[in-house]
Tab-separated table of C-alpha atoms in Angstrom:
chain	number	residue	atom	x	y	z
A	570	UNK	CA	184.866	57.020	152.070
A	571	UNK	CA	182.080	59.653	151.511
A	572	UNK	CA	182.003	62.979	153.263
A	573	UNK	CA	180.622	62.317	156.782
A	574	UNK	CA	178.968	65.780	157.072
A	575	UNK	CA	177.011	65.180	153.780
A	576	UNK	CA	175.974	61.699	154.878
A	577	UNK	CA	174.769	63.011	158.278
A	578	UNK	CA	172.589	65.601	156.528
A	579	UNK	CA	171.132	63.092	154.163
A	580	UNK	CA	170.306	60.670	157.012
A	581	UNK	CA	168.444	63.566	158.921
A	582	UNK	CA	166.391	64.294	155.744
A	583	UNK	CA	165.465	60.590	155.642
A	584	UNK	CA	164.386	60.697	159.356
A	585	UNK	CA	162.175	63.647	158.773
A	586	UNK	CA	160.272	61.626	155.999
A	587	UNK	CA	159.989	58.460	157.811
A	588	UNK	CA	158.106	59.729	160.923
A	589	UNK	CA	154.766	59.564	159.211
A	590	UNK	CA	154.872	55.809	159.040
A	591	UNK	CA	152.479	54.226	161.562
A	592	UNK	CA	153.794	50.621	161.002
A	593	UNK	CA	150.119	49.772	160.291
A	594	UNK	CA	151.113	46.949	157.785
A	595	UNK	CA	148.668	47.951	155.133
A	596	UNK	CA	151.817	47.730	152.697
A	597	UNK	CA	151.828	43.942	153.200
A	598	UNK	CA	148.475	43.572	151.413
A	599	UNK	CA	149.722	45.049	148.248
A	600	UNK	CA	153.359	44.314	148.037
A	601	UNK	CA	153.994	41.787	145.052
A	602	UNK	CA	157.443	40.863	146.590
A	603	UNK	CA	155.999	40.191	150.185
A	604	UNK	CA	153.329	38.074	148.622
A	605	UNK	CA	156.143	35.726	147.289
A	606	UNK	CA	158.419	35.677	150.226
A	607	UNK	CA	156.183	36.502	153.326
A	608	UNK	CA	159.452	38.007	154.726
A	609	UNK	CA	158.908	41.246	156.715
A	610	UNK	CA	162.300	42.474	155.526
A	611	UNK	CA	160.793	42.617	151.959
A	612	UNK	CA	157.837	44.784	152.817
A	613	UNK	CA	157.847	48.522	153.124
A	614	UNK	CA	157.316	48.461	156.901
A	615	UNK	CA	160.196	46.234	157.454
A	616	UNK	CA	162.444	48.362	155.283
A	617	UNK	CA	161.430	51.568	157.193
A	618	UNK	CA	162.409	49.675	160.467
A	619	UNK	CA	165.819	49.096	159.030
A	620	UNK	CA	166.235	52.685	157.813
A	621	UNK	CA	165.293	54.027	161.216
A	622	UNK	CA	168.861	52.673	162.335
A	623	UNK	CA	170.416	53.115	158.926
A	624	UNK	CA	173.565	54.733	160.292
A	625	UNK	CA	174.107	51.969	162.673
A	626	UNK	CA	173.299	49.195	160.224
A	627	UNK	CA	175.340	50.443	157.566
A	628	UNK	CA	178.420	50.276	159.854
A	629	UNK	CA	177.685	46.936	161.104
A	630	UNK	CA	176.752	45.355	157.575
A	631	UNK	CA	176.525	47.831	154.738
A	632	UNK	CA	176.307	45.103	152.034
A	633	UNK	CA	173.324	43.588	153.929
A	634	UNK	CA	171.451	46.885	153.923
A	635	UNK	CA	172.093	47.434	150.400
A	636	UNK	CA	170.686	43.878	149.588
A	637	UNK	CA	167.661	44.396	151.549
A	638	UNK	CA	167.025	47.879	149.969
A	639	UNK	CA	167.543	46.546	146.456
A	640	UNK	CA	164.926	43.769	147.079
A	641	UNK	CA	162.104	46.225	145.891
A	642	UNK	CA	160.338	46.694	142.598
A	643	UNK	CA	159.822	50.360	143.277
A	644	UNK	CA	156.392	49.645	141.804
A	645	UNK	CA	154.673	52.238	144.282
A	646	UNK	CA	151.859	49.875	145.353
A	647	UNK	CA	152.670	50.719	148.981
A	648	UNK	CA	152.737	54.376	148.447
A	649	UNK	CA	149.378	54.295	146.530
A	650	UNK	CA	147.692	52.500	149.407
A	651	UNK	CA	149.475	54.131	152.337
A	652	UNK	CA	146.765	55.673	154.595
A	653	UNK	CA	149.315	58.076	156.034
A	654	UNK	CA	150.499	59.309	152.640
A	655	UNK	CA	154.186	58.470	153.307
A	656	UNK	CA	156.453	59.261	150.414
A	657	UNK	CA	157.765	55.845	150.277
A	658	UNK	CA	159.392	56.045	146.795
A	659	UNK	CA	161.197	59.225	147.807
A	660	UNK	CA	162.446	57.518	150.982
A	661	UNK	CA	163.686	54.377	149.390
A	662	UNK	CA	165.565	56.252	146.580
A	663	UNK	CA	167.265	58.650	148.952
A	664	UNK	CA	168.235	55.588	151.208
A	665	UNK	CA	169.688	53.991	148.228
A	666	UNK	CA	171.764	57.095	147.326
A	667	UNK	CA	172.894	57.260	151.033
A	668	UNK	CA	174.213	53.469	150.955
A	669	UNK	CA	175.814	53.998	147.430
A	670	UNK	CA	177.434	57.269	148.687
A	671	UNK	CA	178.857	55.205	151.692
A	672	UNK	CA	179.683	52.027	149.826
A	673	UNK	CA	180.331	52.947	146.226
A	674	UNK	CA	178.924	51.303	143.056
A	675	UNK	CA	179.826	47.852	142.104
A	676	UNK	CA	182.152	47.234	139.339
A	677	UNK	CA	179.537	46.036	136.961
A	678	UNK	CA	177.295	49.101	137.629
A	679	UNK	CA	180.157	51.465	137.163
A	680	UNK	CA	180.694	50.018	133.664
A	681	UNK	CA	177.037	50.297	132.777
A	682	UNK	CA	175.957	53.524	134.405
A	683	UNK	CA	179.248	55.640	134.304
A	684	UNK	CA	180.979	53.898	131.443
A	685	UNK	CA	177.958	53.513	128.985
A	686	UNK	CA	174.694	55.163	129.924
A	687	UNK	CA	176.225	58.577	130.588
A	688	UNK	CA	177.814	58.358	127.077
A	689	UNK	CA	174.679	58.121	124.666
A	690	UNK	CA	177.006	58.055	121.538
A	691	UNK	CA	178.982	55.077	122.960
A	692	UNK	CA	175.979	53.381	124.300
A	693	UNK	CA	174.123	53.590	120.880
A	694	UNK	CA	177.236	52.150	119.082
A	695	UNK	CA	177.579	49.183	121.393
A	696	UNK	CA	173.922	48.348	121.121
A	697	UNK	CA	174.010	48.610	117.336
A	698	UNK	CA	176.906	46.170	117.345
A	699	UNK	CA	175.159	43.765	119.639
A	700	UNK	CA	172.099	43.945	117.328
A	701	UNK	CA	173.889	42.853	114.431
A	702	UNK	CA	175.494	39.823	116.050
A	703	UNK	CA	172.614	38.773	118.398
A	704	UNK	CA	171.255	36.126	116.029
A	705	UNK	CA	174.487	34.017	116.275
A	706	UNK	CA	173.852	33.462	120.017
A	707	UNK	CA	170.110	33.101	120.097
A	708	UNK	CA	167.047	31.318	118.300
A	709	UNK	CA	163.482	32.389	117.815
A	710	UNK	CA	160.892	30.371	119.946
A	711	UNK	CA	157.540	32.501	119.361
A	712	UNK	CA	157.154	34.160	116.148
A	713	UNK	CA	153.823	36.038	117.275
A	714	UNK	CA	155.500	37.618	120.301
A	715	UNK	CA	158.902	37.972	118.714
A	716	UNK	CA	160.800	36.287	121.398
A	717	UNK	CA	164.086	34.238	121.491
A	718	UNK	CA	166.119	32.137	123.769
A	719	UNK	CA	169.662	31.350	124.103
A	720	UNK	CA	171.494	28.176	125.281
A	721	UNK	CA	174.848	29.977	124.834
A	722	UNK	CA	173.760	32.919	127.348
A	723	UNK	CA	171.830	30.754	129.706
A	724	UNK	CA	174.498	30.875	132.454
A	725	UNK	CA	173.974	34.578	132.397
A	726	UNK	CA	170.344	35.137	131.537
A	727	UNK	CA	168.834	31.780	132.716
A	728	UNK	CA	165.690	30.538	130.949
A	729	UNK	CA	164.500	33.919	129.879
A	730	UNK	CA	162.613	34.484	126.621
A	731	UNK	CA	163.901	37.754	125.358
A	732	UNK	CA	163.006	40.225	122.678
A	733	UNK	CA	165.624	41.075	119.992
A	734	UNK	CA	167.130	44.597	119.758
A	735	UNK	CA	165.797	46.480	116.742
A	736	UNK	CA	167.865	46.175	113.565
A	737	UNK	CA	167.260	49.941	113.065
A	738	UNK	CA	166.820	51.902	116.203
A	739	UNK	CA	164.562	54.915	116.207
A	740	UNK	CA	167.303	57.379	116.485
A	741	UNK	CA	168.905	55.994	113.268
A	742	UNK	CA	165.419	56.020	111.255
A	743	UNK	CA	164.528	59.562	112.517
A	744	UNK	CA	167.653	61.176	113.781
A	745	UNK	CA	165.751	64.394	114.552
A	746	UNK	CA	162.496	66.176	113.680
A	747	UNK	CA	161.249	69.784	114.150
A	748	UNK	CA	157.720	70.355	112.673
A	749	UNK	CA	155.337	73.116	112.934
A	750	UNK	CA	151.820	72.656	114.635
A	751	UNK	CA	149.120	71.842	112.300
A	752	UNK	CA	145.359	71.734	112.699
A	753	UNK	CA	145.548	70.854	116.416
A	754	UNK	CA	147.540	74.101	117.080
A	755	UNK	CA	149.775	71.940	119.457
A	756	UNK	CA	153.410	70.954	119.399
A	757	UNK	CA	155.110	68.246	121.381
A	758	UNK	CA	158.549	67.277	122.463
A	759	UNK	CA	159.071	63.584	121.897
A	760	UNK	CA	161.126	61.608	124.425
A	761	UNK	CA	161.022	57.931	123.106
A	762	UNK	CA	163.127	56.597	126.027
A	763	UNK	CA	165.946	54.033	125.753
A	764	UNK	CA	163.733	50.754	125.314
A	765	UNK	CA	161.269	52.249	122.704
A	766	UNK	CA	164.439	53.463	120.828
A	767	UNK	CA	166.362	50.383	120.736
A	768	UNK	CA	163.834	47.572	121.035
A	769	UNK	CA	160.415	48.815	120.016
A	770	UNK	CA	160.972	51.673	117.322
A	771	UNK	CA	157.737	50.488	115.932
A	772	UNK	CA	156.050	52.239	118.953
A	773	UNK	CA	158.027	55.345	118.242
A	774	UNK	CA	156.953	55.281	114.543
A	775	UNK	CA	153.355	54.811	115.685
A	776	UNK	CA	153.525	57.901	117.827
A	777	UNK	CA	154.890	59.988	114.922
A	778	UNK	CA	152.303	58.655	112.501
A	779	UNK	CA	149.508	59.520	115.132
A	780	UNK	CA	150.932	63.151	115.754
A	781	UNK	CA	151.162	63.813	111.942
A	782	UNK	CA	147.516	62.628	111.515
A	783	UNK	CA	146.180	64.948	114.198
A	784	UNK	CA	148.304	67.945	113.131
A	785	UNK	CA	150.510	67.904	116.036
A	786	UNK	CA	154.078	69.504	115.439
A	787	UNK	CA	156.846	67.409	116.965
A	788	UNK	CA	160.233	68.374	118.285
A	789	UNK	CA	162.520	65.399	118.373
A	790	UNK	CA	166.148	66.439	119.229
A	791	UNK	CA	169.134	64.405	118.481
A	792	UNK	CA	171.376	63.499	121.266
A	793	UNK	CA	168.836	62.347	123.766
A	794	UNK	CA	169.958	60.470	127.047
A	795	UNK	CA	168.306	57.890	129.150
A	796	UNK	CA	165.858	59.583	131.662
A	797	UNK	CA	168.128	58.629	134.551
A	798	UNK	CA	166.133	56.117	136.652
A	799	UNK	CA	168.504	53.114	136.220
A	800	UNK	CA	171.072	55.338	137.936
A	801	UNK	CA	168.899	56.981	140.547
A	802	UNK	CA	167.415	53.550	141.408
A	803	UNK	CA	170.994	52.361	141.786
A	804	UNK	CA	171.776	55.151	144.210
A	805	UNK	CA	174.126	56.706	141.637
A	806	UNK	CA	173.116	60.317	141.929
A	807	UNK	CA	176.171	61.518	139.899
A	808	UNK	CA	175.246	59.609	136.795
A	809	UNK	CA	171.518	60.435	137.175
A	810	UNK	CA	172.484	64.199	137.325
A	811	UNK	CA	174.528	63.980	134.091
A	812	UNK	CA	171.849	62.198	132.321
A	813	UNK	CA	169.124	64.677	133.395
A	814	UNK	CA	171.398	67.676	132.681
A	815	UNK	CA	172.195	66.349	129.173
A	816	UNK	CA	168.483	66.033	128.357
A	817	UNK	CA	167.786	69.514	129.784
A	818	UNK	CA	170.181	70.863	127.407
A	819	UNK	CA	169.025	69.339	124.144
A	820	UNK	CA	165.393	69.931	124.862
A	821	UNK	CA	165.894	73.626	126.017
A	822	UNK	CA	166.843	74.396	122.294
A	823	UNK	CA	163.323	73.603	121.217
A	824	UNK	CA	159.868	75.244	121.766
A	825	UNK	CA	156.797	72.983	122.617
A	826	UNK	CA	153.582	72.882	124.436
A	827	UNK	CA	153.918	69.375	125.964
A	828	UNK	CA	156.685	66.721	126.487
A	829	UNK	CA	155.250	63.255	125.586
A	830	UNK	CA	156.732	59.890	126.218
A	831	UNK	CA	155.361	56.368	125.306
A	832	UNK	CA	157.022	54.870	128.429
A	833	UNK	CA	155.291	54.911	131.717
A	834	UNK	CA	158.567	54.819	133.607
A	835	UNK	CA	160.060	57.664	131.739
A	836	UNK	CA	157.001	59.614	132.258
A	837	UNK	CA	156.852	59.062	135.861
A	838	UNK	CA	160.533	59.704	136.388
A	839	UNK	CA	160.448	62.995	134.417
A	840	UNK	CA	157.058	64.077	136.089
A	841	UNK	CA	157.568	62.865	139.647
A	842	UNK	CA	161.161	62.246	140.364
A	843	UNK	CA	163.060	65.098	138.479
A	844	UNK	CA	161.567	67.843	140.495
A	845	UNK	CA	162.578	66.190	143.710
A	846	UNK	CA	166.236	65.725	142.928
A	847	UNK	CA	167.361	69.098	141.415
A	848	UNK	CA	169.280	70.610	144.236
A	849	UNK	CA	172.586	69.597	142.763
A	850	UNK	CA	171.927	71.596	139.521
A	851	UNK	CA	173.065	75.178	138.657
A	852	UNK	CA	170.080	77.646	138.500
A	853	UNK	CA	169.805	77.468	134.500
A	854	UNK	CA	169.745	73.681	134.532
A	855	UNK	CA	167.329	73.492	137.391
A	856	UNK	CA	164.831	75.764	135.634
A	857	UNK	CA	165.191	73.785	132.438
A	858	UNK	CA	164.670	70.490	134.343
A	859	UNK	CA	161.470	71.860	136.132
A	860	UNK	CA	160.097	73.309	132.955
A	861	UNK	CA	160.455	69.764	131.089
A	862	UNK	CA	158.797	68.080	134.310
A	863	UNK	CA	155.911	70.456	134.293
A	864	UNK	CA	155.094	69.767	130.581
A	865	UNK	CA	155.567	65.942	130.838
A	866	UNK	CA	152.682	63.634	129.908
A	867	UNK	CA	152.047	60.123	128.807
A	868	UNK	CA	151.294	59.729	125.154
A	869	UNK	CA	147.946	58.016	125.768
A	870	UNK	CA	146.780	60.796	128.112
A	871	UNK	CA	147.907	63.542	125.659
A	872	UNK	CA	145.949	61.750	122.787
A	873	UNK	CA	142.756	61.474	124.834
A	874	UNK	CA	142.908	64.686	127.167
A	875	UNK	CA	144.584	67.151	124.761
A	876	UNK	CA	143.838	65.956	121.210
A	877	UNK	CA	140.466	64.711	121.891
A	878	UNK	CA	140.476	60.966	120.676
A	879	UNK	CA	137.324	59.142	121.574
A	880	UNK	CA	135.990	55.674	121.500
A	881	UNK	CA	134.052	54.629	118.498
A	882	UNK	CA	130.295	54.138	118.850
A	883	UNK	CA	129.799	50.626	117.273
A	884	UNK	CA	132.972	48.492	117.458
A	885	UNK	CA	132.986	45.274	115.628
A	886	UNK	CA	135.339	43.762	118.015
A	887	UNK	CA	137.020	41.286	115.901
A	888	UNK	CA	140.106	40.969	118.088
A	889	UNK	CA	139.878	40.821	121.844
A	890	UNK	CA	142.452	43.098	123.719
A	891	UNK	CA	143.039	43.382	127.459
A	892	UNK	CA	145.055	45.986	129.320
A	893	UNK	CA	147.926	45.805	131.865
A	894	UNK	CA	148.043	48.922	133.864
A	895	UNK	CA	151.823	49.721	134.435
A	896	UNK	CA	152.511	50.692	138.037
A	897	UNK	CA	154.219	53.952	137.058
A	898	UNK	CA	151.296	54.945	134.834
A	899	UNK	CA	148.396	53.913	137.098
A	900	UNK	CA	149.850	54.175	140.627
A	901	UNK	CA	152.215	57.227	140.044
A	902	UNK	CA	150.383	59.186	137.519
A	903	UNK	CA	146.807	58.091	137.833
A	904	UNK	CA	146.495	57.269	134.120
A	905	UNK	CA	144.106	54.361	133.677
A	906	UNK	CA	141.177	55.474	131.609
A	907	UNK	CA	143.080	56.968	128.619
A	908	UNK	CA	144.884	53.798	127.291
A	909	UNK	CA	141.554	52.109	127.178
A	910	UNK	CA	139.910	55.031	125.429
A	911	UNK	CA	142.702	54.888	122.820
A	912	UNK	CA	142.093	51.075	122.381
A	913	UNK	CA	138.300	51.695	121.970
A	914	UNK	CA	139.019	54.146	119.214
A	915	UNK	CA	139.831	51.141	117.009
A	916	UNK	CA	136.524	49.569	116.050
A	917	UNK	CA	138.278	46.253	115.020
A	918	UNK	CA	139.030	45.499	118.730
A	919	UNK	CA	136.945	44.302	121.766
A	920	UNK	CA	138.103	45.424	125.081
A	921	UNK	CA	138.033	42.845	127.939
A	922	UNK	CA	139.212	43.457	131.250
A	923	UNK	CA	141.626	41.064	133.032
A	924	UNK	CA	141.577	40.375	136.767
A	925	UNK	CA	144.262	42.568	138.662
A	926	UNK	CA	144.869	44.807	135.613
A	927	UNK	CA	147.035	47.078	137.806
A	928	UNK	CA	148.832	44.421	139.774
A	929	UNK	CA	152.706	44.743	139.237
A	930	UNK	CA	154.091	42.391	136.389
A	931	UNK	CA	157.179	41.942	138.266
A	932	UNK	CA	159.748	43.591	135.983
A	933	UNK	CA	161.096	46.431	138.116
A	934	UNK	CA	164.154	47.192	135.890
A	935	UNK	CA	167.360	45.840	137.471
A	936	UNK	CA	165.329	43.826	140.015
A	937	UNK	CA	164.508	41.547	137.112
A	938	UNK	CA	168.242	41.012	136.783
A	939	UNK	CA	169.112	40.642	140.450
A	940	UNK	CA	165.962	38.771	141.581
A	941	UNK	CA	164.702	36.944	138.469
A	942	UNK	CA	162.946	33.931	140.387
A	943	UNK	CA	160.822	36.378	142.321
A	944	UNK	CA	160.197	38.469	139.254
A	945	UNK	CA	159.176	35.469	137.113
A	946	UNK	CA	156.932	34.198	139.859
A	947	UNK	CA	155.137	37.600	140.133
A	948	UNK	CA	155.014	37.746	136.324
A	949	UNK	CA	153.514	34.318	136.063
A	950	UNK	CA	150.423	35.657	137.939
A	951	UNK	CA	150.175	38.401	135.516
A	952	UNK	CA	150.353	35.862	132.677
A	953	UNK	CA	147.700	33.684	134.100
A	954	UNK	CA	145.285	36.651	134.394
A	955	UNK	CA	146.011	37.639	130.916
A	956	UNK	CA	145.234	34.082	129.591
A	957	UNK	CA	142.084	33.818	131.610
A	958	UNK	CA	140.708	37.088	130.008
A	959	UNK	CA	140.800	35.055	126.784
A	960	UNK	CA	142.371	38.037	124.991
A	961	UNK	CA	144.085	37.946	121.611
A	962	UNK	CA	146.310	40.896	122.503
A	963	UNK	CA	147.558	42.422	125.764
A	964	UNK	CA	148.214	46.065	125.623
A	965	UNK	CA	150.344	48.195	128.073
A	966	UNK	CA	151.860	51.717	128.114
A	967	UNK	CA	155.192	50.674	129.461
A	968	UNK	CA	157.846	48.986	127.096
A	969	UNK	CA	159.688	47.282	130.165
A	970	UNK	CA	156.304	45.667	130.985
A	971	UNK	CA	156.076	44.690	127.389
A	972	UNK	CA	159.410	42.757	127.682
A	973	UNK	CA	158.382	41.083	131.048
A	974	UNK	CA	155.040	40.050	129.835
A	975	UNK	CA	156.403	38.702	126.642
A	976	UNK	CA	158.825	36.659	128.512
A	977	UNK	CA	156.097	35.115	130.669
A	978	UNK	CA	153.841	34.425	127.833
A	979	UNK	CA	156.521	33.000	125.595
A	980	UNK	CA	157.935	30.643	128.365
A	981	UNK	CA	154.342	29.259	128.742
A	982	UNK	CA	154.024	28.754	124.991
A	983	UNK	CA	151.053	31.237	124.707
A	984	UNK	CA	150.384	33.030	121.314
A	985	UNK	CA	148.971	36.310	122.625
A	986	UNK	CA	150.466	39.411	120.942
A	987	UNK	CA	151.993	42.258	123.291
A	988	UNK	CA	151.400	45.822	121.923
A	989	UNK	CA	151.439	49.437	122.958
A	990	UNK	CA	148.052	51.163	123.007
A	991	UNK	CA	149.310	53.779	120.602
A	992	UNK	CA	150.131	51.062	118.016
A	993	UNK	CA	146.613	49.766	117.994
A	994	UNK	CA	145.154	53.179	117.681
A	995	UNK	CA	147.559	54.082	114.827
A	996	UNK	CA	146.056	51.091	112.814
A	997	UNK	CA	143.076	53.318	112.343
A	998	UNK	CA	144.988	55.690	110.400
A	999	UNK	CA	145.757	55.114	106.683
């Protein structure tokens, strides 16, 4: 049983943040989960009503409270459209921490978060083993997208069309790097993130190629850990703090101007969430975490705003490309223009906009695992908008979105490639 004094203090902090909610219901219009269920408990207003009586509700039905809190994508659509400026994501994350502190983690999450994720060397080894044997249990279904399915694993993963683990993750191909600034006079620290490292190393290689071309020095330290968002969104603050502290330690050994990531979720976590959950660190670690957070920037934004990449004057437009705006990039960080500028820097592509470009794709990390049918229904709407744009390629700055969109397109039999904007820009470099 958790320390009651600590729980009481956390509940008071939560109450102080919720008073700004006017219960106006604006969140209903933008919540992708509510659009599917039309259930008031699935929208922000309903969840805040639940949280206002959290102590009583936890005692009465802690598991039920946990299930209601977890049925949320954490996409930030409600926060971005809240007329009162309620810090909704902060509230939901703190509430999950409170409930987890009271209940404890499930056995599965204990294994994943505490047993694997907080042990990067073990995690890397297990993923490498899985990558070697994945072909035994799966078969390719769409060569353009690179997706597979598995009859053997269908009792666990359902009808998903998934992307394969990389044969050589980025951390194996480039264990570490520390190069001096070139013509740009800039040096970046490079945080690839778990999904780029293990599933899309091609994106990481494209980033390194582009930095070298522009004379940007790169500090890529060995021993990087997850950014911590899977643990934090699960309410496991202990694992979150271990991951963040480990990253702070390895990155503190280098000198750099900007910390870049090609993952919208990692960027938003480091930039927006790390500074809000630092009170558990010692003074030295806290200072390192805040320094990293202050320097964090999306790679698309860095290349356009800092390096000065611009669109070409006369594109030939041989390939049509549309853009999906990841929630964490567009809604949390306000980065919308830069990925489009990066795409327009390749004269071989014609940029075409899809409808609802910034509407959530339905992934939501573990939400996709726990509520796949809702996730897939939201994702199909995104797929329909992509197809209606008549694009040959859909580009997005979040590898999790790349996975979700690939699943939706592949299940429908569509032959539309899914790429990261930096990959398309890297094609312009010999």
